Amino acid sequence: MIMKNTLLLIGSIFLILCAGLISQNNQKPELHISKQDTAINIQKEIIGLIFSSQKMLLSDIYWIGTLLESDLEHYKKNDLDNWIFHRFDTITHLDPKFYKAYLYGGQYLSIVKDDVRAAEIIYEKSLKYYPDDYNLLFNFAFLNAFELENYPKAITLYEKLMEFPKTPPYVISILHKLKYENQNFSLQDTYDSLASLFKTLNEDEDHLLYGRVEADLYRIKAQIDLACLNEGGKKCDKLDFKGKPYLRKNGKFRSEEDFVPYGIFKEKN
């Protein structure tokens, strides 16, 4: 009997050791459950009704919980069912003046989650309570110009930003591009406006803006001139913005310097 129990013990230990070795030498499949699939979100109206006397406290708790649970996974749908959008929307419903939820929520949704539609709603809501906040205006203007391609809205926001002393000078250049993309300006109108601005700039004092406007003027003039020359126009300018003649190769005119056509940069999908 003792021998039998001893053999059983030795056999059990042997099997356990074998199981351990097999476990160590074999890679286990990773188990990944998306936060989108596990997050629990309750309708903001219900939460606000139940906790009507503790809204600000609850918004703080929600905020801390959201920061701890945040993920880096892009949200590829366009249905406003992003779990973290629901959180930011609930937080700002409970406390409409929760500034950080607007500022960082909008950035997180647009940059990390790549959910620009959700970010748009958060920023729109933020400007109801902070209509003159520089950071919110700047972020929302960028979103409209470069992500949503809502040029009329972006123009309005950037024009408002021009009222702030700390607005970077290059915003003027962005405004001209937006007005051109929105067909408020023709290429010639844009060139004339930028040329007038360029005359007021000092290369040393306005170095950044000077370089941007100079590059824009080169591109616009080259586009206008080359279109005219290659279409066989008779009153075409044959010199580029820097005074260098356009080159003719294989029966077609081109500029000495390569350039990207004027306008807002759009990332290719």
Coordinates of C-alpha atoms in Angstrom, one line a residue:
M1 CA 0.0 0.0 0.0
I2 CA 2.8 2.4 0.9
M3 CA 4.6 1.4 -2.3
K4 CA 1.5 2.1 -4.3
N5 CA 1.0 5.5 -2.7
T6 CA 4.7 6.4 -3.3
L7 CA 4.5 5.5 -7.0
L8 CA 1.3 7.5 -7.3
L9 CA 3.1 10.5 -5.7
I10 CA 6.2 10.2 -7.9
G11 CA 3.9 9.8 -10.9
S12 CA 2.0 12.9 -10.0
I13 CA 5.2 15.0 -9.4
F14 CA 6.5 13.8 -12.8
L15 CA 3.3 14.8 -14.6
I16 CA 3.3 18.2 -12.9
L17 CA 7.0 18.7 -13.9
C18 CA 6.1 17.7 -17.5
A19 CA 3.2 20.1 -17.6
G20 CA 5.4 22.9 -16.3
L21 CA 8.1 22.2 -19.0
I22 CA 5.4 22.1 -21.7
S23 CA 3.9 25.4 -20.4
Q24 CA 7.3 27.1 -20.4
N25 CA 8.3 25.9 -23.9
N26 CA 5.0 26.7 -25.6
Q27 CA 3.9 30.2 -26.3
K28 CA 0.4 30.9 -25.1
P29 CA -2.0 32.8 -27.4
E30 CA -2.5 36.4 -26.2
L31 CA -6.0 37.2 -25.0
H32 CA -6.9 40.8 -26.0
I33 CA -10.3 42.2 -25.2
S34 CA -10.9 45.7 -26.6
K35 CA -12.0 48.4 -24.1
Q36 CA -14.7 49.3 -26.6
D37 CA -16.2 45.8 -25.9
T38 CA -16.0 45.9 -22.1
A39 CA -16.7 49.6 -21.3
I40 CA -20.0 50.3 -19.5
N41 CA -21.7 53.6 -20.4
I42 CA -25.0 54.7 -18.9
Q43 CA -27.1 57.4 -20.6
K44 CA -25.9 60.8 -19.4
E45 CA -29.5 61.9 -18.8
I46 CA -30.2 59.0 -16.5
I47 CA -27.0 59.6 -14.5
G48 CA -27.7 63.3 -14.3
L49 CA -31.3 62.6 -13.0
I50 CA -30.2 60.1 -10.4
F51 CA -27.3 62.1 -9.1
S52 CA -28.7 65.5 -9.6
S53 CA -27.3 66.8 -6.3
Q54 CA -23.8 65.4 -6.8
K55 CA -23.2 66.1 -10.5
M56 CA -19.8 67.8 -10.1
L57 CA -18.5 65.2 -7.7
L58 CA -19.6 62.4 -10.1
S59 CA -18.0 64.2 -13.1
D60 CA -14.7 64.2 -11.2
I61 CA -15.0 60.5 -10.5
Y62 CA -15.9 59.8 -14.1
W63 CA -12.9 61.9 -15.2
I64 CA -10.4 60.0 -13.0
G65 CA -11.8 56.7 -14.1
T66 CA -11.7 57.6 -17.8
L67 CA -8.0 58.7 -17.5
L68 CA -7.1 55.4 -15.8
E69 CA -9.0 53.2 -18.4
S70 CA -8.1 55.1 -21.5
D71 CA -6.7 53.1 -24.4
L72 CA -4.8 53.8 -27.6
E73 CA -7.0 51.9 -30.1
H74 CA -8.3 53.9 -33.1
Y75 CA -12.1 54.0 -33.4
K76 CA -12.8 53.2 -37.1
K77 CA -16.5 53.6 -37.1
N78 CA -18.3 56.9 -37.6
D79 CA -21.3 56.2 -35.5
L80 CA -20.6 58.2 -32.3
D81 CA -20.6 55.0 -30.3
N82 CA -17.0 55.4 -29.2
W83 CA -16.9 54.5 -25.5
I84 CA -14.5 57.3 -24.5
F85 CA -16.6 59.8 -26.4
H86 CA -19.6 58.8 -24.3
R87 CA -17.4 59.3 -21.2
F88 CA -16.3 62.9 -22.2
D89 CA -19.9 63.7 -23.3
T90 CA -21.3 62.5 -19.9
I91 CA -18.6 64.4 -17.9
T92 CA -19.4 67.6 -19.7
H93 CA -23.1 67.0 -19.3
L94 CA -22.8 66.6 -15.6
D95 CA -20.4 69.6 -15.3
P96 CA -20.8 71.8 -18.5
K97 CA -17.8 74.0 -17.4
F98 CA -15.3 71.1 -17.0
Y99 CA -12.6 72.8 -19.0
K100 CA -10.0 70.0 -19.0
A101 CA -12.6 67.5 -20.3
Y102 CA -13.1 69.7 -23.4
L103 CA -9.5 70.6 -24.0
Y104 CA -7.9 67.1 -23.5
G105 CA -11.0 65.2 -24.5
G106 CA -11.1 66.9 -27.9
Q107 CA -7.4 66.3 -28.5
Y108 CA -7.6 62.7 -27.3
L109 CA -10.6 61.9 -29.6
S110 CA -9.0 63.5 -32.7
I111 CA -5.4 62.5 -32.3
V112 CA -5.4 59.2 -30.3
K113 CA -8.7 57.7 -31.2
D114 CA -8.9 59.3 -34.7
D115 CA -12.6 59.9 -34.1
V116 CA -12.9 63.4 -35.6
R117 CA -16.6 63.5 -35.6
A118 CA -16.7 62.9 -31.9
A119 CA -14.0 65.5 -31.3
E120 CA -16.1 68.0 -33.3
I121 CA -19.1 67.6 -31.0
I122 CA -16.9 68.0 -27.9
Y123 CA -15.3 71.2 -29.2
E124 CA -18.7 72.6 -30.4
K125 CA -20.0 72.1 -26.9
S126 CA -16.9 73.7 -25.3
L127 CA -17.3 76.9 -27.2
K128 CA -20.8 77.4 -25.8
Y129 CA -19.1 77.9 -22.4
Y130 CA -15.7 79.1 -23.4
P131 CA -16.3 81.0 -26.6
D132 CA -13.1 83.1 -26.3
D133 CA -10.7 80.5 -25.1
Y134 CA -7.5 80.5 -27.3
N135 CA -6.6 76.8 -26.9
L136 CA -10.1 75.5 -27.7
L137 CA -10.4 77.8 -30.7
F138 CA -6.9 76.9 -32.0
N139 CA -7.5 73.1 -31.7
F140 CA -11.0 73.3 -33.2
A141 CA -9.8 75.5 -36.1
F142 CA -7.1 72.9 -36.9
L143 CA -9.6 70.1 -36.7
N144 CA -11.9 71.8 -39.2
A145 CA -9.1 72.8 -41.6
F146 CA -7.1 69.7 -41.7
E147 CA -9.3 66.8 -40.6
L148 CA -12.9 67.7 -41.4
E149 CA -12.1 70.0 -44.3
N150 CA -14.8 72.3 -43.2
Y151 CA -13.2 75.4 -44.7
P152 CA -15.9 77.9 -44.0
K153 CA -15.9 77.0 -40.3
A154 CA -12.1 76.9 -40.2
I155 CA -12.0 80.4 -41.7
T156 CA -14.3 81.8 -39.1
L157 CA -12.3 80.3 -36.3
Y158 CA -8.9 81.3 -37.6
E159 CA -10.2 84.9 -38.2
K160 CA -11.2 85.0 -34.6
L161 CA -7.8 83.7 -33.6
M162 CA -6.2 86.6 -35.4
E163 CA -7.6 88.8 -32.7
F164 CA -5.3 87.2 -30.1
P165 CA -1.8 88.7 -29.7
K166 CA -0.2 85.3 -29.1
T167 CA -1.6 83.8 -32.4
P168 CA 1.4 82.6 -34.4
P169 CA 2.1 84.8 -37.6
Y170 CA 1.8 81.7 -39.9
V171 CA -1.9 81.6 -39.2
I172 CA -2.2 84.4 -41.8
S173 CA -0.7 82.0 -44.4
I174 CA -3.2 79.2 -43.4
L175 CA -6.1 81.7 -43.7
H176 CA -5.1 82.5 -47.3
K177 CA -4.9 78.8 -48.2
L178 CA -8.3 78.2 -46.6
K179 CA -9.9 81.0 -48.5
Y180 CA -8.4 79.7 -51.7
E181 CA -9.6 76.2 -51.0
N182 CA -13.1 77.5 -50.2
Q183 CA -13.0 79.5 -53.5
N184 CA -13.3 82.8 -51.7
F185 CA -10.1 83.7 -53.5
S186 CA -8.9 82.8 -56.9
L187 CA -5.2 82.0 -57.4
Q188 CA -4.6 85.6 -58.6
D189 CA -6.6 87.1 -55.7
T190 CA -4.5 85.0 -53.3
Y191 CA -1.3 86.1 -54.9
D192 CA -2.2 89.8 -54.8
S193 CA -3.2 89.6 -51.2
L194 CA -0.1 87.7 -50.1
A195 CA 2.1 90.0 -52.2
S196 CA 0.7 93.0 -50.4
L197 CA 1.4 91.3 -47.0
F198 CA 4.9 90.3 -48.2
K199 CA 5.8 94.0 -48.8
T200 CA 5.2 94.8 -45.1
L201 CA 7.4 92.0 -43.8
N202 CA 11.0 92.2 -42.7
E203 CA 13.1 89.1 -43.4
D204 CA 15.0 89.4 -40.1
E205 CA 12.1 90.4 -37.8
D206 CA 9.4 88.2 -39.4
H207 CA 11.7 85.4 -40.4
L208 CA 9.2 82.5 -40.1
L209 CA 6.3 84.3 -41.8
Y210 CA 8.5 85.8 -44.4
G211 CA 9.8 82.4 -45.5
R212 CA 6.3 80.9 -45.6
V213 CA 4.8 83.7 -47.6
E214 CA 7.8 83.8 -50.0
A215 CA 7.3 80.0 -50.6
D216 CA 3.6 80.5 -51.2
L217 CA 4.2 83.3 -53.6
Y218 CA 6.6 81.2 -55.6
R219 CA 4.2 78.3 -55.8
I220 CA 1.2 80.5 -56.8
K221 CA 3.1 82.5 -59.4
A222 CA 4.6 79.3 -60.9
Q223 CA 1.1 77.7 -61.1
I224 CA -0.4 80.8 -62.8
D225 CA 2.5 81.3 -65.2
L226 CA 3.1 77.7 -66.2
A227 CA -0.7 77.2 -66.9
C228 CA -0.6 80.2 -69.1
L229 CA 2.6 79.2 -70.9
N230 CA 1.6 75.5 -71.5
E231 CA -1.8 76.6 -72.8
G232 CA -0.1 78.8 -75.3
G233 CA -1.1 82.2 -73.8
K234 CA 0.3 85.3 -75.3
K235 CA 0.7 87.5 -72.2
C236 CA 2.4 85.0 -69.9
D237 CA 5.2 86.0 -67.5
K238 CA 8.3 83.9 -68.3
L239 CA 10.1 84.6 -65.1
D240 CA 9.4 82.9 -61.7
F241 CA 9.0 84.7 -58.4
K242 CA 12.8 84.7 -57.9
G243 CA 13.4 86.2 -61.4
K244 CA 14.6 83.0 -63.0
P245 CA 13.3 82.0 -66.4
Y246 CA 11.0 79.0 -66.8
L247 CA 12.5 76.0 -68.6
R248 CA 11.1 74.2 -71.5
K249 CA 11.6 70.4 -71.7
N250 CA 10.0 68.0 -74.1
G251 CA 7.7 70.8 -75.3
K252 CA 6.4 71.7 -71.9
F253 CA 7.3 74.5 -69.6
R254 CA 8.4 73.9 -66.0
S255 CA 10.0 75.8 -63.2
E256 CA 13.6 75.5 -62.2
E257 CA 12.6 74.6 -58.6
D258 CA 10.2 71.7 -57.8
F259 CA 7.1 72.9 -55.9
V260 CA 3.9 71.4 -54.4
P261 CA 0.7 73.0 -55.8
Y262 CA -0.7 75.7 -53.5
G263 CA -3.4 74.8 -51.0
I264 CA -4.1 73.0 -47.8
F265 CA -2.0 69.8 -47.4
K266 CA -4.2 66.8 -47.5
E267 CA -2.9 63.4 -46.3
K268 CA -3.4 60.7 -48.8
N269 CA -5.4 57.7 -47.5

